[in-house]
CSV table of C-alpha atoms in Angstrom, one decimal:
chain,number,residue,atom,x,y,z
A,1,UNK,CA,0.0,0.0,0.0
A,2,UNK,CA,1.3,3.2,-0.8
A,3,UNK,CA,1.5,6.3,1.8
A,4,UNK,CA,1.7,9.6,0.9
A,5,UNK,CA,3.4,12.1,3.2
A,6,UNK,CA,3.0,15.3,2.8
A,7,UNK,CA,6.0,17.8,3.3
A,8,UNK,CA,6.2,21.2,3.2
A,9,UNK,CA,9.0,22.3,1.5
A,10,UNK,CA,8.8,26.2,1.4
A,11,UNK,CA,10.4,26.5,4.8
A,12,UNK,CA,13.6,25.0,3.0
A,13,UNK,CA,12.9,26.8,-0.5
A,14,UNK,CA,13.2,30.1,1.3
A,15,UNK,CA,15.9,29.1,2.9
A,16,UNK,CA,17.9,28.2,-0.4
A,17,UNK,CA,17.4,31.6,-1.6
A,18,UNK,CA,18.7,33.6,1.0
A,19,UNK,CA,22.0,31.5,1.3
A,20,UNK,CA,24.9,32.5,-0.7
A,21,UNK,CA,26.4,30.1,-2.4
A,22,UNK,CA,29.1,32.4,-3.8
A,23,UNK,CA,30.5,35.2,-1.9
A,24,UNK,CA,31.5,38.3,-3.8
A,25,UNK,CA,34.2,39.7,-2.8
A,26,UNK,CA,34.7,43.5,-2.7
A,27,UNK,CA,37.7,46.2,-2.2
A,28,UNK,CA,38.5,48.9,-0.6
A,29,UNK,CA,38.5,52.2,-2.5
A,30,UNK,CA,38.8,55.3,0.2
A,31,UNK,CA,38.8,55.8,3.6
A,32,UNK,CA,37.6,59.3,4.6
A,33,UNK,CA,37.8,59.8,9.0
A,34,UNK,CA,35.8,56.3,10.4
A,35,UNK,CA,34.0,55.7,7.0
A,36,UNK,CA,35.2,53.0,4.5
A,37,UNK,CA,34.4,53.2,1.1
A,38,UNK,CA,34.3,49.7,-0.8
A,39,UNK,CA,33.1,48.5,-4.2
A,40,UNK,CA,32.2,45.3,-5.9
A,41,UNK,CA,29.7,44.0,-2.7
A,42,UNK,CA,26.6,43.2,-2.7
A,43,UNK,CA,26.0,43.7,1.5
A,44,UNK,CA,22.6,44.9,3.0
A,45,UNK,CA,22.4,47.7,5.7
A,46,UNK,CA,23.7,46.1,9.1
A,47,UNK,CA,25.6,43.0,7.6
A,48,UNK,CA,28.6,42.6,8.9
A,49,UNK,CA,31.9,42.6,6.5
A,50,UNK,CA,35.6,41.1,6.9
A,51,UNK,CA,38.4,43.3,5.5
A,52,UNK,CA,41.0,41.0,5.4
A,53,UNK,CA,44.9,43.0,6.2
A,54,UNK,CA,48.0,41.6,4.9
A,55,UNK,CA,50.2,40.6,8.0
A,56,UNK,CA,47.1,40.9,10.8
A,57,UNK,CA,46.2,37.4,11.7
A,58,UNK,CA,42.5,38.8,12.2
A,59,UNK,CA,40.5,40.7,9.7
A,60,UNK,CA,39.1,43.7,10.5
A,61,UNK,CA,35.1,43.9,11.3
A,62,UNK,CA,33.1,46.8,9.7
A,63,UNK,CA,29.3,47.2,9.3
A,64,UNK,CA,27.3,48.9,6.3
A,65,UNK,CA,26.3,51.3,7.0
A,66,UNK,CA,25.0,53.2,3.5
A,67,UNK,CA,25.8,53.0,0.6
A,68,UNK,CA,26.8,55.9,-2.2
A,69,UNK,CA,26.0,55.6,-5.8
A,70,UNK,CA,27.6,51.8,-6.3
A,71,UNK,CA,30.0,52.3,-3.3
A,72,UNK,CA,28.8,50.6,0.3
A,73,UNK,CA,30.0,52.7,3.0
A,74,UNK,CA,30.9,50.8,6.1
A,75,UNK,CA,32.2,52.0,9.7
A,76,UNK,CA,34.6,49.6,11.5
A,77,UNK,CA,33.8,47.6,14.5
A,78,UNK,CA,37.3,47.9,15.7
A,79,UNK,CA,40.8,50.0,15.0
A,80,UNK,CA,41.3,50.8,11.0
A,81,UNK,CA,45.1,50.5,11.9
A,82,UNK,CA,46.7,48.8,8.8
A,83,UNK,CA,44.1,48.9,6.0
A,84,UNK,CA,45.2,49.8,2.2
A,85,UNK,CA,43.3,50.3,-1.0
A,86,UNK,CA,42.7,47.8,-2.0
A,87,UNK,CA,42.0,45.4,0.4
A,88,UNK,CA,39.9,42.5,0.0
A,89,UNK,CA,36.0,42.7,2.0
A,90,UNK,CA,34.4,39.7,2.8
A,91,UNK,CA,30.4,40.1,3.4
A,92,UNK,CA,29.3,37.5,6.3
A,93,UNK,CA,25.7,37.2,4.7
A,94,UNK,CA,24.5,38.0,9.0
A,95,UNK,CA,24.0,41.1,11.3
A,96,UNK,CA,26.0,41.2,14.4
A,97,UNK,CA,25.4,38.6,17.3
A,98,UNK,CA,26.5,37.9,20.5
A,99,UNK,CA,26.9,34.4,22.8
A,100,UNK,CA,24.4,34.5,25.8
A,101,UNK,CA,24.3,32.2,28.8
A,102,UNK,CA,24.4,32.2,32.4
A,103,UNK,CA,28.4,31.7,32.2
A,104,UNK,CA,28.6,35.5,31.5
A,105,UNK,CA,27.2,36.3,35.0
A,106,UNK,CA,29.8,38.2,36.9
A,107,UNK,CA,32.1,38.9,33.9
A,108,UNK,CA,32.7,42.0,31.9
A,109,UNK,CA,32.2,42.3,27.9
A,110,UNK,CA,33.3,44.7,25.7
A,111,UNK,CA,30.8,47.2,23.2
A,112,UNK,CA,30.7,44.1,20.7
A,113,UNK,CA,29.7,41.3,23.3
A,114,UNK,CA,33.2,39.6,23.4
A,115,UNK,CA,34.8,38.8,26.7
A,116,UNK,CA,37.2,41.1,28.4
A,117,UNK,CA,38.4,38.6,30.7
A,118,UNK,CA,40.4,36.1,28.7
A,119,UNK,CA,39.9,33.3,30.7
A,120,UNK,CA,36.0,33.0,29.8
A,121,UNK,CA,35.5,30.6,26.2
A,122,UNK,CA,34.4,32.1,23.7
A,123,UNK,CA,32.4,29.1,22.4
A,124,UNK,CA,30.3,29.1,25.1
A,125,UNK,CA,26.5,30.1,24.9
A,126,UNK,CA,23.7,30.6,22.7
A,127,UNK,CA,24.0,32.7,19.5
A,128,UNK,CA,21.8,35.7,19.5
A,129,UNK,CA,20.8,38.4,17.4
A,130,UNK,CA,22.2,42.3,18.4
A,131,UNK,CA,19.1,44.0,16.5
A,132,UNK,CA,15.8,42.7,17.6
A,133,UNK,CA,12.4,44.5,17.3
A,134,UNK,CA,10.4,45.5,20.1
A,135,UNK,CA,7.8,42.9,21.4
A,136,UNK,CA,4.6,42.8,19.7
A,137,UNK,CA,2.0,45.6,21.9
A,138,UNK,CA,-0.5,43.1,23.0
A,139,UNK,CA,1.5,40.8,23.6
A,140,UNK,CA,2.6,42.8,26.6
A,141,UNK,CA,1.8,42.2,30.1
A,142,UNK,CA,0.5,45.0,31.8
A,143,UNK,CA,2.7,46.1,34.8
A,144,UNK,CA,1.0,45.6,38.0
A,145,UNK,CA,3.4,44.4,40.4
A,146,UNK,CA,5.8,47.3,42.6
A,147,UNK,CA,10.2,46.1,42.0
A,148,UNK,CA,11.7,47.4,45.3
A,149,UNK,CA,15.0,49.1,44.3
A,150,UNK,CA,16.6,49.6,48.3
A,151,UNK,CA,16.7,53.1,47.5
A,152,UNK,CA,13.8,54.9,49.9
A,153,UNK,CA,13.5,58.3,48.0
A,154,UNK,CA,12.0,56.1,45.1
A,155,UNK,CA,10.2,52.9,47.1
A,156,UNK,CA,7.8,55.9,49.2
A,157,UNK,CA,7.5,58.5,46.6
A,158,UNK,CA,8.5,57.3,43.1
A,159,UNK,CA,7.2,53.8,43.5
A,160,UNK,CA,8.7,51.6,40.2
A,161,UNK,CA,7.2,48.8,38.9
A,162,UNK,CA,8.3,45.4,37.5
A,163,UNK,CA,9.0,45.8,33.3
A,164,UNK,CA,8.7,49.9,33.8
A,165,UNK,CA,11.3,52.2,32.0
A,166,UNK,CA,13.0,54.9,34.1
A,167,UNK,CA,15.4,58.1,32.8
A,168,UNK,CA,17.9,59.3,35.7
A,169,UNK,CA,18.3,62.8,34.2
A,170,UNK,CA,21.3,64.8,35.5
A,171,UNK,CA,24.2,66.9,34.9
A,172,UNK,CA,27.9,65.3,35.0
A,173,UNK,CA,29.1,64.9,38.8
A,174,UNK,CA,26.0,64.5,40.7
A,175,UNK,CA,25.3,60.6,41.3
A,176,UNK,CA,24.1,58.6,38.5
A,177,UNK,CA,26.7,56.3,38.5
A,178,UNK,CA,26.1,55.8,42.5
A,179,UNK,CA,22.6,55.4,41.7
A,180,UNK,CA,23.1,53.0,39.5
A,181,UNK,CA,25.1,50.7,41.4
A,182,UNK,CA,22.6,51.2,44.8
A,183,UNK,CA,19.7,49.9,43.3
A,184,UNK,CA,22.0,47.2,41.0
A,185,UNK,CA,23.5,46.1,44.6
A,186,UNK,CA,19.8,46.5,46.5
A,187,UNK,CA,17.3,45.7,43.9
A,188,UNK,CA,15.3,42.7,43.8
A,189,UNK,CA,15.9,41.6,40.1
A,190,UNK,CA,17.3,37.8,39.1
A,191,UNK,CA,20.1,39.2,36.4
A,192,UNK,CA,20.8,42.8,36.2
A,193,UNK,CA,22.6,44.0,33.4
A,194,UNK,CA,24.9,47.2,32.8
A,195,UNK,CA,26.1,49.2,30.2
A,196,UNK,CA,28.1,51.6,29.7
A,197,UNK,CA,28.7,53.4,26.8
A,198,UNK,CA,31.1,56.0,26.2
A,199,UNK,CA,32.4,56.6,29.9
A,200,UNK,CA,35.6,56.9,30.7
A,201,UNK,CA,38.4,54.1,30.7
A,202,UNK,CA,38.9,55.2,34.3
A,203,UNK,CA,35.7,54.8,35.4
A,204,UNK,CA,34.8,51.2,34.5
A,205,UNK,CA,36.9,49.5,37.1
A,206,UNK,CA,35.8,52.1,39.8
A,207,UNK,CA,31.9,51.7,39.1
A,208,UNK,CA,32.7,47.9,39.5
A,209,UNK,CA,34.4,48.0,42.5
A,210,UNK,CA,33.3,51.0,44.5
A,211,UNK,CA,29.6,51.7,43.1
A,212,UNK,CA,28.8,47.6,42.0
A,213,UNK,CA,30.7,46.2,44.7
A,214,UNK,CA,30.9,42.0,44.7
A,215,UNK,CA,27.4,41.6,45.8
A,216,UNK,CA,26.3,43.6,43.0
A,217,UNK,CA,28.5,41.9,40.1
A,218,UNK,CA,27.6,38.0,41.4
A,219,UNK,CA,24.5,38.4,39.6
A,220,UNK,CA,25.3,41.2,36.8
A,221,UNK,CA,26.7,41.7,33.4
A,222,UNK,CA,28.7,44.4,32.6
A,223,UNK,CA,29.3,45.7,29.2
A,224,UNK,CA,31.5,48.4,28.5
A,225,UNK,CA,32.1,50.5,25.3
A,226,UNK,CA,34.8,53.2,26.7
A,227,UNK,CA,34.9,56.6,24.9
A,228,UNK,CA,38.2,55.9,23.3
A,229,UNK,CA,36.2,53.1,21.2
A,230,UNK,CA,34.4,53.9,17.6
A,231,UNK,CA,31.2,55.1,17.6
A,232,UNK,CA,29.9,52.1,16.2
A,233,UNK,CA,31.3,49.7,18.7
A,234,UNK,CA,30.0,52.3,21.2
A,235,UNK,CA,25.8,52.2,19.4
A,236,UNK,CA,26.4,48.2,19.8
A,237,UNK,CA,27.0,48.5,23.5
A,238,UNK,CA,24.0,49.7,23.9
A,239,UNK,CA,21.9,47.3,21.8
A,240,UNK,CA,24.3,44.2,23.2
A,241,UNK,CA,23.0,44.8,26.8
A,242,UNK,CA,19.6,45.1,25.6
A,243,UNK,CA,20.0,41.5,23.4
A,244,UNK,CA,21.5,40.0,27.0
A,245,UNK,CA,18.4,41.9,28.8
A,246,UNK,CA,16.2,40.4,26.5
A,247,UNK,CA,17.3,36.9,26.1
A,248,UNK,CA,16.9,36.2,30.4
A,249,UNK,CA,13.7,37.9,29.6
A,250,UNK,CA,12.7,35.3,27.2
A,251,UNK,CA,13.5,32.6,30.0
A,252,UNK,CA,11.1,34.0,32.2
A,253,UNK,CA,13.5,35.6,34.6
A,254,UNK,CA,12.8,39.3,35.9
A,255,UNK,CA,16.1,41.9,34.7
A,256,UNK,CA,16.8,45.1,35.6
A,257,UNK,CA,18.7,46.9,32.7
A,258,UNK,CA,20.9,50.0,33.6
A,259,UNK,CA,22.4,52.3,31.0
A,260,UNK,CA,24.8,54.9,31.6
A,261,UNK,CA,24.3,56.6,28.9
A,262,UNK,CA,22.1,57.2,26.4
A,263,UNK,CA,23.3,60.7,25.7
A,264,UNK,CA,26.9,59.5,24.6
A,265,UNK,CA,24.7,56.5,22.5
A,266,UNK,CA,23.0,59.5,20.9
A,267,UNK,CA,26.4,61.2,20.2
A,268,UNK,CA,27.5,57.8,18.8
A,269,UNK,CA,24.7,57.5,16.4
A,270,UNK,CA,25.2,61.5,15.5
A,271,UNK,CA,28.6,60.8,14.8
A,272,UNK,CA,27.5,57.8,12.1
A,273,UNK,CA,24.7,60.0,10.7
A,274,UNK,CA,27.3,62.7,10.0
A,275,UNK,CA,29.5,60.3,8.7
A,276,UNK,CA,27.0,58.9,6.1
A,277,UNK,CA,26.0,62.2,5.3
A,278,UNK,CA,23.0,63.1,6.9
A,279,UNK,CA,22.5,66.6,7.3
A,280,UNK,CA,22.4,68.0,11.7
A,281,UNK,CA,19.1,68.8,12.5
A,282,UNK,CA,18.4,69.9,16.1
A,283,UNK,CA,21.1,71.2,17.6
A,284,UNK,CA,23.8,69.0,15.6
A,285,UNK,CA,21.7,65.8,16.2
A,286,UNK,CA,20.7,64.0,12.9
A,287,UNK,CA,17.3,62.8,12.3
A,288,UNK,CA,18.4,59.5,12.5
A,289,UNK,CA,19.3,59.7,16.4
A,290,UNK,CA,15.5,60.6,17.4
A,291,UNK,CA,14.4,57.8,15.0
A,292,UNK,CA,16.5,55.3,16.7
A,293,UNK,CA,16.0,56.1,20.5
A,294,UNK,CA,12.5,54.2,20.4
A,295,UNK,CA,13.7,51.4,18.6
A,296,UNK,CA,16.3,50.9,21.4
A,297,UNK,CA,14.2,52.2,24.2
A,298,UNK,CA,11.3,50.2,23.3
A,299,UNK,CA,12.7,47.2,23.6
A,300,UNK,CA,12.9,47.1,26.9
A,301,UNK,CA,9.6,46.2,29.5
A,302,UNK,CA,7.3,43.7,29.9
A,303,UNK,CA,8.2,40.3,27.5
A,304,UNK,CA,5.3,37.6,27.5
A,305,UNK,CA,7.0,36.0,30.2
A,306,UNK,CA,9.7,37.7,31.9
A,307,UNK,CA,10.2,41.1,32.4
A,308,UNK,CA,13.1,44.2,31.5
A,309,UNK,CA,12.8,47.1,34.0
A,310,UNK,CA,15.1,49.5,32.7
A,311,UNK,CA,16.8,52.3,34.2
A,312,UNK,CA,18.4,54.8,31.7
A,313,UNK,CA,21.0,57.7,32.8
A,314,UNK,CA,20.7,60.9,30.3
A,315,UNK,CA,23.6,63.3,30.6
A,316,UNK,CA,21.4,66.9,30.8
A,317,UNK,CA,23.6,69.7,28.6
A,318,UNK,CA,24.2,72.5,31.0
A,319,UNK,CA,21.5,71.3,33.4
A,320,UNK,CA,19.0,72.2,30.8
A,321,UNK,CA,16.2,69.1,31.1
A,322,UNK,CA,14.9,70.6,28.0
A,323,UNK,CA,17.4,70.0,25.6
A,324,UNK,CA,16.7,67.9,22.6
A,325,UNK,CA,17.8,64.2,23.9
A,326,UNK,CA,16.7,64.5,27.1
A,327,UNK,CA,13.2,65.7,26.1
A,328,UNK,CA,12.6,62.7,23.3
A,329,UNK,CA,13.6,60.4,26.0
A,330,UNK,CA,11.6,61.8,28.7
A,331,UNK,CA,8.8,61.5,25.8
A,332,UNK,CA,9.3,57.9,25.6
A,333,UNK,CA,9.9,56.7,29.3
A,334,UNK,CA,7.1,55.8,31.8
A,335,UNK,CA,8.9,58.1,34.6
A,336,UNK,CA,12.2,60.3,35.0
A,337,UNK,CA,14.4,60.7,38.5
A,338,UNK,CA,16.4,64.3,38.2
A,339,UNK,CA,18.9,64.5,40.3
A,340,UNK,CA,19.8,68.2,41.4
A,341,UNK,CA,22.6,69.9,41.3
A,342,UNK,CA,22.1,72.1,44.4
A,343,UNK,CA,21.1,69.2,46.5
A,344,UNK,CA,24.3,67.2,45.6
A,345,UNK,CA,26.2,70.9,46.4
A,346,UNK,CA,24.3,70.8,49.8
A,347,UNK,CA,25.7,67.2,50.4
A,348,UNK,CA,22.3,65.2,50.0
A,349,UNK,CA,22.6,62.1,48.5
A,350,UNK,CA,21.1,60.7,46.4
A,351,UNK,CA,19.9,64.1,44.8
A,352,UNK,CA,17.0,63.4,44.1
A,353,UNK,CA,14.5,66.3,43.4
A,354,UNK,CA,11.2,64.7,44.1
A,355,UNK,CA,9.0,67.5,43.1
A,356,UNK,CA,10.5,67.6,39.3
A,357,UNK,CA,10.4,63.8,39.1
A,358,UNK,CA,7.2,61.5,38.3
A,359,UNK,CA,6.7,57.5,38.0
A,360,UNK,CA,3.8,57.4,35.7
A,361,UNK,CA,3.3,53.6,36.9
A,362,UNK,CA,2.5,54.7,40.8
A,363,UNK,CA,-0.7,55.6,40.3
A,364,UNK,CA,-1.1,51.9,39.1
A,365,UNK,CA,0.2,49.7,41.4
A,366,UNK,CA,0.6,51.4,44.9
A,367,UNK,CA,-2.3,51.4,47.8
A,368,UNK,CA,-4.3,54.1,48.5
A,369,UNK,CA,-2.8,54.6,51.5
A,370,UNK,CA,0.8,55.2,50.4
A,371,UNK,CA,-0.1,57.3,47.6
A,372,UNK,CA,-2.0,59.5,50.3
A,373,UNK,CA,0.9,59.5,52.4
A,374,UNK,CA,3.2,60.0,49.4
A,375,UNK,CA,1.0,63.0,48.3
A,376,UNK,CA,1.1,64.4,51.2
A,377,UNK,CA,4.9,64.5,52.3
A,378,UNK,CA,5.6,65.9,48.5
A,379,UNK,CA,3.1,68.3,49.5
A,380,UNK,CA,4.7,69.6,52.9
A,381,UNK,CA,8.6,69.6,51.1
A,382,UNK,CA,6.7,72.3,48.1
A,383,UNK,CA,4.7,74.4,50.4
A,384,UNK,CA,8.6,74.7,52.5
A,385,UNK,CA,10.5,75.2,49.4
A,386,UNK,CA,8.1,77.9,48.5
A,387,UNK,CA,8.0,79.6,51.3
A,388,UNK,CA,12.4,78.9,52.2
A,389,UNK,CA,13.5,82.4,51.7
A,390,UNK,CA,11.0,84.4,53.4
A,391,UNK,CA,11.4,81.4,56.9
A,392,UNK,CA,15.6,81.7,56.2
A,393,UNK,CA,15.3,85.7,56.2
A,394,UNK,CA,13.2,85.6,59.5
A,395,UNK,CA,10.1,87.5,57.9
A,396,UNK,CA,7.8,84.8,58.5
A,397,UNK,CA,6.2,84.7,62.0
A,398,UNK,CA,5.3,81.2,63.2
A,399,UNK,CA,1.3,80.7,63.7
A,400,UNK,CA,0.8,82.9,60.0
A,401,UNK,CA,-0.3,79.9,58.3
A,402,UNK,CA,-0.8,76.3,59.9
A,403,UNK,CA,0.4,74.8,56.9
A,404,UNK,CA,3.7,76.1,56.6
A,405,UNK,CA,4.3,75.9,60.4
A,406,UNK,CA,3.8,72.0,59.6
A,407,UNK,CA,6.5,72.2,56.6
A,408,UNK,CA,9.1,74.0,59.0
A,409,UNK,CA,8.2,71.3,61.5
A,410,UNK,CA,8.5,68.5,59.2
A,411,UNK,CA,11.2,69.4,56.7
A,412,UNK,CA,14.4,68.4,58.4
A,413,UNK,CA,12.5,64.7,58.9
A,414,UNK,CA,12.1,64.6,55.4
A,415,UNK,CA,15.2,65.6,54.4
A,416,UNK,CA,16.5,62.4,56.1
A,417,UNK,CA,13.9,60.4,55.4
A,418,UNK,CA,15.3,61.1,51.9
A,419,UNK,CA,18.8,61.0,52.3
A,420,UNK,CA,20.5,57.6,52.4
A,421,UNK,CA,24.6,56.7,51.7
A,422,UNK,CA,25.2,54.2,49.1
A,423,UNK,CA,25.8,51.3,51.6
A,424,UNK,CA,22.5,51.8,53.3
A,425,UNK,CA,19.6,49.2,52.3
A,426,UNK,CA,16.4,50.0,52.8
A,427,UNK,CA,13.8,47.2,52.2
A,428,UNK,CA,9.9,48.2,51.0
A,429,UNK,CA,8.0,47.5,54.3
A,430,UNK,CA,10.9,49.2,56.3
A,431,UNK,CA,10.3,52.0,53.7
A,432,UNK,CA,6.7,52.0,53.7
A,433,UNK,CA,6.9,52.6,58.1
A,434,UNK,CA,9.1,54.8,58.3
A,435,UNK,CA,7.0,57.1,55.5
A,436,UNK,CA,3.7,56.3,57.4
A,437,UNK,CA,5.2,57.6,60.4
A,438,UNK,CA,6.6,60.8,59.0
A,439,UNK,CA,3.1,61.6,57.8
A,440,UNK,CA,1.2,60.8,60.9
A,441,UNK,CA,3.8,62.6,63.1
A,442,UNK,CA,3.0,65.4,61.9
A,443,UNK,CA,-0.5,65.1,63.0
């Protein structure tokens, strides 16, 4: 008796088509700054090429990038040291990707997802794509469950939840990096990851051991794209930690993302755009650089399993939170911490200026009663501030208005209520009494 199976072979069909049987090989024709002009290829936007160097026993990795009447233009994922016209460029036929597994816990990668520390293998893990989109809308869980960070100012009065996107906003010098590491050390996440892109060589090692600490790095990745490194390797940084973000995501597990910063990613991708030829549009920013901050800050959040909370650090120009990156992230974000210079000059830390910062999500998933209670000491520290100079030059006379005698009564509680030193550990019920009590003590 004969059986008929029936297979579909479209699957495979497709399959056939993409592959390249025959790789053309192409040559470099100019090299003008950190663009490489090379003819003869036949290379899509983000596939990764191989210009092979006489005498370098590893070619040299560049990405396209654009292209220029028959010319592809592609930016190197590394140093340009050695290459000649001339030189041969191999398309790979992929986009970038990047080994994943839980052996890169504790360890330290570079902008491109390669190890730092030489005694990790390289074989190890599960291939992964850099550039992912976004997860579908509604396929999205909605975010009802509070992530204790440690850090009271935001546990009572900028509650976070689990899968929500945060900006730190902030001048240079005032605590993001310490942030950062408190609530990586503190928080209640199953991986955390950190990048950072563009900072200085000198900081890497003092974030890990000062701001991280061991406790901190036992269940983090670090990737780290210095400023010294191209300005492609440093746009990859950013969207490697977001792959390794979202690939524990996928497994179920809750992350917490932390990016220090997306201001230098924006400079990276500025410097590309000029590169290619795109012509600055708001203040020296390309139109490419708003175009790409959602597709990187987007993918981030709540998975169908698993969760991203991320926590982004935007270096504010001149303390100026309206300035163009700062207010297109702000636009895409469900909250932003600002962290004030004058506090940090007045020694309190973290500087956090509650009344200019918002967590869009705490409406959501916090009780009635700590909202109330919330509302009511942000309420007190406004109705102080408003009335400071008139109380520091002695021309208000206690008993004027019961309301402000209540703000002079409470404000130095609050003020340490709100301060805390990196080591200190708060946890969410400790946090939750101690800002019941404030309130009611002053009743």
């Amino acid at each position: 008796m004969e059986v008929k199976v029936d297979i579909n072979l479209n699957p495979y069909k497709d399959r056939v088509n993409r592959a390249r049987v025959i790789k053309p090989i192409g040559k470099v024709t100019r090299v003008i700054g950190l663009m490489i002009e090379v003819q003869g290829i036949n290379a899509r936007i983000g596939e990764v090429c191989d210009i092979v160097v006489q005498g370098e026993a590893e070619p040299v990795r560049a990405e396209v990038v654009g292209f220029r009447d028959l010319y592809s233009l592609l930016m190197p994922l590394g140093e340009l040291r050695g290459i000649y016209p001339g030189c041969a460029v191999v398309p790979s036929g992929h986009t970038l990707t990047v080994k994943i597994g839980r052996h890169l816990l504790g360890k330290v990668l570079d902008g491109l997802g390669r190890p730092i520390e030489n005694h990790i293998l390289n074989g190890q893990g599960e291939e992964y794509p850099v550039d992912n989109r976004p997860p579908n809308p509604l396929e999205r869980k909605r975010i009802n469950t509070i992530l204790p960070t440690g850090v009271r100012a935001i546990d009572g009065l900028l509650t976070c939840g689990k899968g929500q996107r945060i900006g730190i906003f902030a001048g240079s010098g005032v605590g993001k990096s310490t942030l950062l590491g408190m609530i990586a050390r503190h928080g209640s996440a199953d991986v955390n990851v950190i990048a950072l892109v563009g900072e200085r060589g000198r900081e890497v090692l003092e974030f890990l051991e000062e701001d991280l600490g061991p406790e901190g790095m036992a269940r983090s990745i670090v990737v780290a794209a210095t400023s010294d490194q191209p300005a492609l390797v440093r746009l990859k940084g950013a969207f490697v930690a977001t792959a390794i973000a979202e690939y524990f995501r996928d497994q179920g597990l809750d992350v917490m993302l932390m990016m220090d910063s997306v201001t230098r990613f924006a400079m990276a991708q500025r410097e590309v755009g000029l590169a290619v030829g795109e012509p600055p549009a708001t203040k020296g920013y390309t139109p490419s650089v708003f175009a790409l901050l959602p597709k990187l800050l987007e993918r981030s959040g709540m998975g169908r399993r698993g969760s991203v909370t991320a926590f982004y650090t935007v270096l504010v120009d001149g303390d100026d939170l309206n300035e163009p990156i700062a207010d297109a992230v702000r636009g895409i974000l469900d909250g932003h911490i600002v962290l004030s210079r004058s506090l940090a000059s007045r020694n309190h830390y973290p500087s956090i200026d509650i009344l200019q910062s918002v967590s869009r999500l705490m409406p959501d998933i916090a009780s009635e009663e700590h909202k109330s209670q919330a509302g009511a000491i942000k309420d007190l520290l406004a109705t102080y501030l408003q009335s400071e100079d008139l109380i520091n030059i002695g021309a208000y006379v206690k008993g004027s208005n019961a309301k402000i005698d209540l703000a002079m009564l409470k404000y130095e509680e609050i003020v340490n209520f709100l301060k805390q030193s990196p080591t200190e550990h708060s946890g969410y019920e400790e946090t939750l009494n101690a800002l019941a009590s404030l309130v009611s003590g002053g009743k």
